[in-house]
Amino acid sequence: MKDHSPFNLDAKWAIVTGANTGLGQAMAIALAEAGANIVLVGRSSCANTASEISNLERKSIEINADLGDKQSWAGIIEEAHQQTGQLDILVNNAGIIRRNDALEFGEQDWDDVLDVNLKSVFFLSQAFAKKAAAAGTKAKIINIASMLSYQGGIRVASYTASKSAVMGLTRLLANEWSGMSINVNAIAPGYFATNNTAALQADEKRNSEILGRIPAGRWGNPEDIGGAVVFLASSASNYVNGVTLPVDGGWLAR
Ligand code: NAP
């Protein structure tokens, strides 16, 4: 029987960057659970994610790419399009963080983070939107922002700059592309237990400070982000444009 749920993603193809682990892996699986086939983009093998998607009887292909390499961006979208013939959803998830005092923060740690977290997001989105516009696809772009899109953070200058910019860029792209039936939105994860936050989780003092401030009283599990990405990838969000949706256990409500 056909599933008429507005959250149904049957026959859609979604590109997810950084799909080998953490939030990217969880979002790729959540999108596949909703029916989508997935283009897994990563610099590390996405074989584990691919096998979970196959267990869900959905298709996946893998594109190996280092998003720190500017030459790779347009080629990723081209290859995904060639292999699938159809692009519906782009989740710009891959991201890195570097920690140092602002007084000591180096240019390499600035450039590396801005290239992956911001510049690749823009140029992947641009290449994707060109394909979607040419095909007349009703497309969805979902960027991954952060609590540091709203707050200053500490010792993570380039990360805060990149994630604050991701929220602004999401609004700009929504302004330019909503009329072309391309919805651009973002998700701002709160504190999730992944590799990205391993240093914070391991720091007893910071860990208990963070936990004490989360109204839900726990770190997010990667699966907690699945509902938000499916919503923003589906027709249920057709009239949602330019928002950054916090998924944070109430962190920003404090
Ligand atoms: P993670 O476990 O460290 O995953 C990051 C992903 O990005 C990995 O797949 C990683 O690949 C990939 N990646 C990094 N640099 C790349 C590059 N140059 N080329 C290709 N792929 C690259 O962290 P996560 O928590 O799942 O982070 C996912 C996104 O959520 C990031 O944008 C992060 O900033 C954001 N976020 C996370 C939290 C949180 O609490 N965890 C909160 C707010 C926002 P490798 O495994 O090969 O390094």
mmCIF file of C-alpha atoms and ligand atoms in Angstrom:
data_model
loop_
_atom_site.group_PDB
_atom_site.id
_atom_site.type_symbol
_atom_site.label_atom_id
_atom_site.label_comp_id
_atom_site.label_asym_id
_atom_site.label_seq_id
_atom_site.Cartn_x
_atom_site.Cartn_y
_atom_site.Cartn_z
ATOM 1 C CA MET A 1 0.000 0.000 0.000
ATOM 2 C CA LYS A 2 1.282 3.491 -0.868
ATOM 3 C CA ASP A 3 2.394 5.582 2.095
ATOM 4 C CA HIS A 4 0.781 9.037 1.840
ATOM 5 C CA SER A 5 2.515 10.416 4.931
ATOM 6 C CA PRO A 6 4.001 13.877 4.259
ATOM 7 C CA PHE A 7 7.171 12.565 5.915
ATOM 8 C CA ASN A 8 7.544 9.756 3.389
ATOM 9 C CA LEU A 9 10.762 9.935 1.349
ATOM 10 C CA ASP A 10 10.262 6.910 -0.927
ATOM 11 C CA ALA A 11 12.187 7.213 -4.221
ATOM 12 C CA LYS A 12 14.090 10.317 -3.110
ATOM 13 C CA TRP A 13 17.888 10.533 -3.216
ATOM 14 C CA ALA A 14 19.632 12.347 -0.358
ATOM 15 C CA ILE A 15 23.299 13.340 -0.222
ATOM 16 C CA VAL A 16 24.716 13.309 3.323
ATOM 17 C CA THR A 17 28.264 14.538 3.925
ATOM 18 C CA GLY A 18 30.289 13.043 6.768
ATOM 19 C CA ALA A 19 28.036 9.999 6.737
ATOM 20 C CA ASN A 20 30.481 7.499 8.270
ATOM 21 C CA THR A 21 29.903 8.386 11.922
ATOM 22 C CA GLY A 22 28.094 10.565 14.467
ATOM 23 C CA LEU A 23 25.224 12.796 13.425
ATOM 24 C CA GLY A 24 25.807 12.289 9.692
ATOM 25 C CA GLN A 25 25.498 8.527 10.040
ATOM 26 C CA ALA A 26 22.380 8.879 12.207
ATOM 27 C CA MET A 27 20.765 11.283 9.716
ATOM 28 C CA ALA A 28 21.588 9.046 6.739
ATOM 29 C CA ILE A 29 19.909 6.127 8.517
ATOM 30 C CA ALA A 30 16.888 8.220 9.577
ATOM 31 C CA LEU A 31 16.394 9.416 5.980
ATOM 32 C CA ALA A 32 16.650 5.817 4.738
ATOM 33 C CA GLU A 33 14.123 4.707 7.387
ATOM 34 C CA ALA A 34 11.767 7.317 5.899
ATOM 35 C CA GLY A 35 12.317 5.756 2.466
ATOM 36 C CA ALA A 36 15.188 7.678 0.865
ATOM 37 C CA ASN A 37 18.209 6.287 -0.957
ATOM 38 C CA ILE A 38 21.446 7.850 0.190
ATOM 39 C CA VAL A 39 24.650 9.196 -1.363
ATOM 40 C CA LEU A 40 27.203 8.761 1.424
ATOM 41 C CA VAL A 41 30.000 11.321 1.188
ATOM 42 C CA GLY A 42 33.043 10.982 3.403
ATOM 43 C CA ARG A 43 36.798 10.882 3.627
ATOM 44 C CA SER A 44 36.566 7.714 5.774
ATOM 45 C CA SER A 45 34.788 4.554 4.677
ATOM 46 C CA CYS A 46 30.999 4.714 5.065
ATOM 47 C CA ALA A 47 30.682 0.904 4.853
ATOM 48 C CA ASN A 48 28.946 0.593 8.237
ATOM 49 C CA THR A 49 26.346 3.182 7.281
ATOM 50 C CA ALA A 50 25.876 1.515 3.887
ATOM 51 C CA SER A 51 25.233 -1.815 5.531
ATOM 52 C CA GLU A 52 22.585 -0.315 7.868
ATOM 53 C CA ILE A 53 20.894 1.277 4.848
ATOM 54 C CA SER A 54 20.960 -2.001 2.987
ATOM 55 C CA ASN A 55 19.276 -3.669 6.003
ATOM 56 C CA LEU A 56 16.486 -1.117 5.530
ATOM 57 C CA GLU A 57 16.195 -2.246 1.890
ATOM 58 C CA ARG A 58 17.241 1.141 0.593
ATOM 59 C CA LYS A 59 20.046 1.893 -1.851
ATOM 60 C CA SER A 60 23.233 3.793 -1.152
ATOM 61 C CA ILE A 61 26.317 4.807 -3.077
ATOM 62 C CA GLU A 62 29.529 6.115 -1.592
ATOM 63 C CA ILE A 63 31.620 9.040 -2.779
ATOM 64 C CA ASN A 64 35.017 9.311 -1.177
ATOM 65 C CA ALA A 65 36.016 12.955 -0.826
ATOM 66 C CA ASP A 66 37.971 15.284 1.421
ATOM 67 C CA LEU A 67 35.821 18.388 1.824
ATOM 68 C CA GLY A 68 38.914 20.329 2.856
ATOM 69 C CA ASP A 69 39.967 20.031 -0.794
ATOM 70 C CA LYS A 70 38.246 22.820 -2.714
ATOM 71 C CA GLN A 71 38.650 20.920 -5.990
ATOM 72 C CA SER A 72 36.339 18.171 -4.720
ATOM 73 C CA TRP A 73 33.146 20.175 -4.192
ATOM 74 C CA ALA A 74 31.585 20.492 -7.656
ATOM 75 C CA GLY A 75 32.773 16.971 -8.565
ATOM 76 C CA ILE A 76 30.858 15.437 -5.641
ATOM 77 C CA ILE A 77 27.541 16.793 -6.867
ATOM 78 C CA GLU A 78 28.363 15.893 -10.484
ATOM 79 C CA GLU A 79 29.269 12.322 -9.548
ATOM 80 C CA ALA A 80 26.201 11.941 -7.314
ATOM 81 C CA HIS A 81 23.996 13.171 -10.150
ATOM 82 C CA GLN A 82 25.633 10.891 -12.704
ATOM 83 C CA GLN A 83 25.244 7.841 -10.486
ATOM 84 C CA THR A 84 21.671 8.462 -9.299
ATOM 85 C CA GLY A 85 20.172 10.521 -12.132
ATOM 86 C CA GLN A 86 18.294 12.494 -9.505
ATOM 87 C CA LEU A 87 19.125 14.708 -6.528
ATOM 88 C CA ASP A 88 16.415 15.706 -4.047
ATOM 89 C CA ILE A 89 18.037 16.377 -0.669
ATOM 90 C CA LEU A 90 21.440 17.688 0.442
ATOM 91 C CA VAL A 91 22.503 17.464 4.085
ATOM 92 C CA ASN A 92 25.651 19.520 4.684
ATOM 93 C CA ASN A 93 26.756 17.749 7.842
ATOM 94 C CA ALA A 94 30.540 17.273 7.738
ATOM 95 C CA GLY A 95 32.301 19.541 10.180
ATOM 96 C CA ILE A 96 35.425 19.939 12.268
ATOM 97 C CA ILE A 97 36.423 21.891 15.356
ATOM 98 C CA ARG A 98 39.793 23.185 16.626
ATOM 99 C CA ARG A 99 40.344 24.412 20.165
ATOM 100 C CA ASN A 100 42.795 27.088 21.281
ATOM 101 C CA ASP A 101 42.790 30.408 23.119
ATOM 102 C CA ALA A 102 41.866 33.282 20.807
ATOM 103 C CA LEU A 103 45.222 34.891 21.587
ATOM 104 C CA GLU A 104 47.054 31.841 20.255
ATOM 105 C CA PHE A 105 44.630 30.742 17.524
ATOM 106 C CA GLY A 106 46.517 29.989 14.297
ATOM 107 C CA GLU A 107 45.653 30.717 10.686
ATOM 108 C CA GLN A 108 45.701 27.034 9.698
ATOM 109 C CA ASP A 109 43.093 26.232 12.356
ATOM 110 C CA TRP A 110 41.047 29.146 11.057
ATOM 111 C CA ASP A 111 41.258 28.171 7.366
ATOM 112 C CA ASP A 112 40.775 24.415 7.834
ATOM 113 C CA VAL A 113 37.576 24.907 9.830
ATOM 114 C CA LEU A 114 36.133 27.632 7.605
ATOM 115 C CA ASP A 115 36.838 25.587 4.456
ATOM 116 C CA VAL A 116 35.010 22.468 5.669
ATOM 117 C CA ASN A 117 32.275 24.021 7.834
ATOM 118 C CA LEU A 118 31.343 27.005 5.686
ATOM 119 C CA LYS A 119 32.946 27.303 2.262
ATOM 120 C CA SER A 120 32.206 23.702 1.265
ATOM 121 C CA VAL A 121 28.626 24.175 2.482
ATOM 122 C CA PHE A 122 28.133 27.120 0.152
ATOM 123 C CA PHE A 123 29.742 25.589 -2.921
ATOM 124 C CA LEU A 124 28.114 22.158 -2.482
ATOM 125 C CA SER A 125 24.766 23.938 -2.072
ATOM 126 C CA GLN A 126 25.390 26.041 -5.172
ATOM 127 C CA ALA A 127 26.291 23.023 -7.330
ATOM 128 C CA PHE A 128 23.299 21.086 -5.944
ATOM 129 C CA ALA A 129 20.882 23.993 -6.508
ATOM 130 C CA LYS A 130 22.026 24.371 -10.124
ATOM 131 C CA LYS A 131 21.196 20.708 -10.777
ATOM 132 C CA ALA A 132 17.868 20.970 -8.935
ATOM 133 C CA ALA A 133 16.900 24.131 -10.797
ATOM 134 C CA ALA A 134 17.826 22.600 -14.165
ATOM 135 C CA ALA A 135 15.746 19.500 -13.403
ATOM 136 C CA GLY A 136 12.842 21.456 -11.864
ATOM 137 C CA THR A 137 13.153 19.345 -8.707
ATOM 138 C CA LYS A 138 11.463 20.396 -5.473
ATOM 139 C CA ALA A 139 14.661 20.145 -3.470
ATOM 140 C CA LYS A 140 15.702 20.414 0.176
ATOM 141 C CA ILE A 141 18.989 21.626 1.610
ATOM 142 C CA ILE A 142 19.662 21.080 5.299
ATOM 143 C CA ASN A 143 22.731 22.666 6.849
ATOM 144 C CA ILE A 144 24.092 21.684 10.235
ATOM 145 C CA ALA A 145 24.534 24.683 12.482
ATOM 146 C CA SER A 146 25.314 24.614 16.228
ATOM 147 C CA MET A 147 24.575 26.231 19.571
ATOM 148 C CA LEU A 148 27.528 28.404 18.522
ATOM 149 C CA SER A 149 25.358 29.832 15.754
ATOM 150 C CA TYR A 150 23.610 31.612 18.666
ATOM 151 C CA GLN A 151 26.276 31.805 21.351
ATOM 152 C CA GLY A 152 29.937 32.772 21.452
ATOM 153 C CA GLY A 153 31.515 29.659 22.908
ATOM 154 C CA ILE A 154 35.076 29.710 24.163
ATOM 155 C CA ARG A 155 38.427 28.619 22.656
ATOM 156 C CA VAL A 156 36.760 27.705 19.326
ATOM 157 C CA ALA A 157 37.062 30.944 17.325
ATOM 158 C CA SER A 158 36.919 29.477 13.836
ATOM 159 C CA TYR A 159 34.144 27.043 14.741
ATOM 160 C CA THR A 160 31.947 29.815 16.160
ATOM 161 C CA ALA A 161 32.643 31.997 13.126
ATOM 162 C CA SER A 162 31.751 29.147 10.768
ATOM 163 C CA LYS A 163 28.583 28.059 12.530
ATOM 164 C CA SER A 164 27.298 31.605 13.051
ATOM 165 C CA ALA A 165 27.842 32.095 9.328
ATOM 166 C CA VAL A 166 26.012 28.856 8.497
ATOM 167 C CA MET A 167 22.869 30.281 10.126
ATOM 168 C CA GLY A 168 23.185 33.530 8.148
ATOM 169 C CA LEU A 169 23.949 31.702 4.906
ATOM 170 C CA THR A 170 20.909 29.478 5.433
ATOM 171 C CA ARG A 171 18.738 32.594 5.539
ATOM 172 C CA LEU A 172 20.382 34.139 2.479
ATOM 173 C CA LEU A 173 20.003 30.983 0.390
ATOM 174 C CA ALA A 174 16.378 30.648 1.499
ATOM 175 C CA ASN A 175 15.750 34.205 0.313
ATOM 176 C CA GLU A 176 17.268 33.500 -3.092
ATOM 177 C CA TRP A 177 16.065 29.939 -3.708
ATOM 178 C CA SER A 178 12.670 29.496 -2.001
ATOM 179 C CA GLY A 179 10.971 30.808 -5.149
ATOM 180 C CA MET A 180 12.689 28.006 -7.081
ATOM 181 C CA SER A 181 11.113 25.360 -4.782
ATOM 182 C CA ILE A 182 14.405 24.770 -3.024
ATOM 183 C CA ASN A 183 13.912 24.863 0.736
ATOM 184 C CA VAL A 184 17.045 25.781 2.655
ATOM 185 C CA ASN A 185 16.963 25.251 6.405
ATOM 186 C CA ALA A 186 19.370 24.274 9.155
ATOM 187 C CA ILE A 187 19.427 22.137 12.278
ATOM 188 C CA ALA A 188 21.316 23.383 15.319
ATOM 189 C CA PRO A 189 22.259 20.365 17.416
ATOM 190 C CA GLY A 190 22.809 20.937 21.106
ATOM 191 C CA TYR A 191 25.374 18.806 22.914
ATOM 192 C CA PHE A 192 25.488 15.363 21.300
ATOM 193 C CA ALA A 193 27.758 12.507 22.290
ATOM 194 C CA THR A 194 29.934 12.084 19.158
ATOM 195 C CA ASN A 195 33.636 12.347 18.192
ATOM 196 C CA ASN A 196 33.163 16.122 17.806
ATOM 197 C CA THR A 197 32.487 16.495 21.534
ATOM 198 C CA ALA A 198 34.822 13.741 22.807
ATOM 199 C CA ALA A 199 37.115 16.298 24.500
ATOM 200 C CA LEU A 200 34.171 17.915 26.331
ATOM 201 C CA GLN A 201 32.705 14.590 27.404
ATOM 202 C CA ALA A 202 36.088 13.510 28.772
ATOM 203 C CA ASP A 203 36.574 16.746 30.751
ATOM 204 C CA GLU A 204 34.787 15.996 34.041
ATOM 205 C CA LYS A 205 34.280 19.646 34.965
ATOM 206 C CA ARG A 206 32.991 20.798 31.564
ATOM 207 C CA ASN A 207 30.875 17.657 31.242
ATOM 208 C CA SER A 208 29.027 18.290 34.500
ATOM 209 C CA GLU A 209 28.654 22.030 33.743
ATOM 210 C CA ILE A 210 27.100 21.158 30.373
ATOM 211 C CA LEU A 211 24.830 18.462 31.781
ATOM 212 C CA GLY A 212 23.649 20.769 34.556
ATOM 213 C CA ARG A 213 22.529 23.326 31.969
ATOM 214 C CA ILE A 214 20.585 20.968 29.682
ATOM 215 C CA PRO A 215 16.922 20.958 30.740
ATOM 216 C CA ALA A 216 16.501 17.420 29.346
ATOM 217 C CA GLY A 217 19.262 16.368 31.763
ATOM 218 C CA ARG A 218 21.287 14.337 29.263
ATOM 219 C CA TRP A 219 23.528 14.601 26.219
ATOM 220 C CA GLY A 220 21.791 14.033 22.890
ATOM 221 C CA ASN A 221 22.171 10.640 21.250
ATOM 222 C CA PRO A 222 22.771 10.773 17.475
ATOM 223 C CA GLU A 223 19.323 9.167 16.953
ATOM 224 C CA ASP A 224 17.717 12.232 18.571
ATOM 225 C CA ILE A 225 18.401 14.240 15.427
ATOM 226 C CA GLY A 226 16.592 11.904 12.993
ATOM 227 C CA GLY A 227 13.088 13.379 13.277
ATOM 228 C CA ALA A 228 14.265 16.923 12.524
ATOM 229 C CA VAL A 229 16.175 15.951 9.388
ATOM 230 C CA VAL A 230 13.299 13.840 8.047
ATOM 231 C CA PHE A 231 10.894 16.740 8.659
ATOM 232 C CA LEU A 232 13.116 19.254 6.842
ATOM 233 C CA ALA A 233 13.792 16.790 4.001
ATOM 234 C CA SER A 234 10.130 15.979 3.439
ATOM 235 C CA SER A 235 7.079 17.691 1.957
ATOM 236 C CA ALA A 236 5.865 18.247 5.542
ATOM 237 C CA SER A 237 8.194 21.272 5.581
ATOM 238 C CA ASN A 238 7.387 22.680 2.122
ATOM 239 C CA TYR A 239 6.508 26.104 3.580
ATOM 240 C CA VAL A 240 9.411 26.213 6.054
ATOM 241 C CA ASN A 241 12.228 28.397 4.723
ATOM 242 C CA GLY A 242 15.409 29.790 6.224
ATOM 243 C CA VAL A 243 14.918 28.509 9.767
ATOM 244 C CA THR A 244 17.563 27.055 12.035
ATOM 245 C CA LEU A 245 15.825 24.433 14.145
ATOM 246 C CA PRO A 246 17.471 23.762 17.498
ATOM 247 C CA VAL A 247 17.506 20.118 18.618
ATOM 248 C CA ASP A 248 19.084 20.728 21.976
ATOM 249 C CA GLY A 249 17.178 19.237 24.910
ATOM 250 C CA GLY A 250 16.132 22.784 25.805
ATOM 251 C CA TRP A 251 19.644 24.318 25.999
ATOM 252 C CA LEU A 252 18.635 27.557 24.250
ATOM 253 C CA ALA A 253 15.508 27.879 26.363
ATOM 254 C CA ARG A 254 17.630 28.441 29.483
HETATM 255 P P1 NAP B 1 31.984 13.779 14.162
HETATM 256 O O1 NAP B 1 31.557 12.500 14.768
HETATM 257 O O2 NAP B 1 33.348 14.318 14.408
HETATM 258 O O3 NAP B 1 31.676 13.722 12.607
HETATM 259 C C1 NAP B 1 32.113 14.715 11.711
HETATM 260 C C2 NAP B 1 31.961 14.177 10.313
HETATM 261 O O4 NAP B 1 32.497 15.129 9.379
HETATM 262 C C3 NAP B 1 32.757 12.881 10.128
HETATM 263 O O5 NAP B 1 32.059 12.063 9.240
HETATM 264 C C4 NAP B 1 34.027 13.400 9.497
HETATM 265 O O6 NAP B 1 34.756 12.435 8.797
HETATM 266 C C5 NAP B 1 33.440 14.447 8.577
HETATM 267 N N1 NAP B 1 34.487 15.322 8.082
HETATM 268 C C6 NAP B 1 35.244 16.176 8.792
HETATM 269 N N2 NAP B 1 36.145 16.762 8.011
HETATM 270 C C7 NAP B 1 35.948 16.269 6.761
HETATM 271 C C8 NAP B 1 36.589 16.478 5.516
HETATM 272 N N3 NAP B 1 37.619 17.310 5.369
HETATM 273 N N4 NAP B 1 36.127 15.791 4.450
HETATM 274 C C9 NAP B 1 35.095 14.928 4.562
HETATM 275 N N5 NAP B 1 34.470 14.690 5.719
HETATM 276 C C10 NAP B 1 34.900 15.348 6.810
HETATM 277 O O7 NAP B 1 31.040 14.931 14.689
HETATM 278 P P2 NAP B 1 29.460 15.106 14.717
HETATM 279 O O8 NAP B 1 29.139 15.558 16.064
HETATM 280 O O9 NAP B 1 28.748 13.940 14.137
HETATM 281 O O10 NAP B 1 29.367 16.373 13.760
HETATM 282 C C11 NAP B 1 28.512 16.437 12.648
HETATM 283 C C12 NAP B 1 28.113 17.887 12.438
HETATM 284 O O11 NAP B 1 27.345 18.335 13.550
HETATM 285 C C13 NAP B 1 29.305 18.849 12.360
HETATM 286 O O12 NAP B 1 29.041 19.855 11.407
HETATM 287 C C14 NAP B 1 29.354 19.443 13.751
HETATM 288 O O13 NAP B 1 29.977 20.693 13.782
HETATM 289 C C15 NAP B 1 27.880 19.531 14.058
HETATM 290 N N6 NAP B 1 27.548 19.658 15.481
HETATM 291 C C16 NAP B 1 27.819 18.649 16.369
HETATM 292 C C17 NAP B 1 27.454 18.818 17.694
HETATM 293 C C18 NAP B 1 27.673 17.768 18.727
HETATM 294 O O14 NAP B 1 27.362 18.015 19.887
HETATM 295 N N7 NAP B 1 28.187 16.613 18.406
HETATM 296 C C19 NAP B 1 26.827 20.000 18.097
HETATM 297 C C20 NAP B 1 26.600 20.987 17.184
HETATM 298 C C21 NAP B 1 26.940 20.812 15.861
HETATM 299 P P3 NAP B 1 35.929 11.603 9.572
HETATM 300 O O15 NAP B 1 35.245 10.635 10.494
HETATM 301 O O16 NAP B 1 36.661 10.967 8.460
HETATM 302 O O17 NAP B 1 36.736 12.620 10.329
#
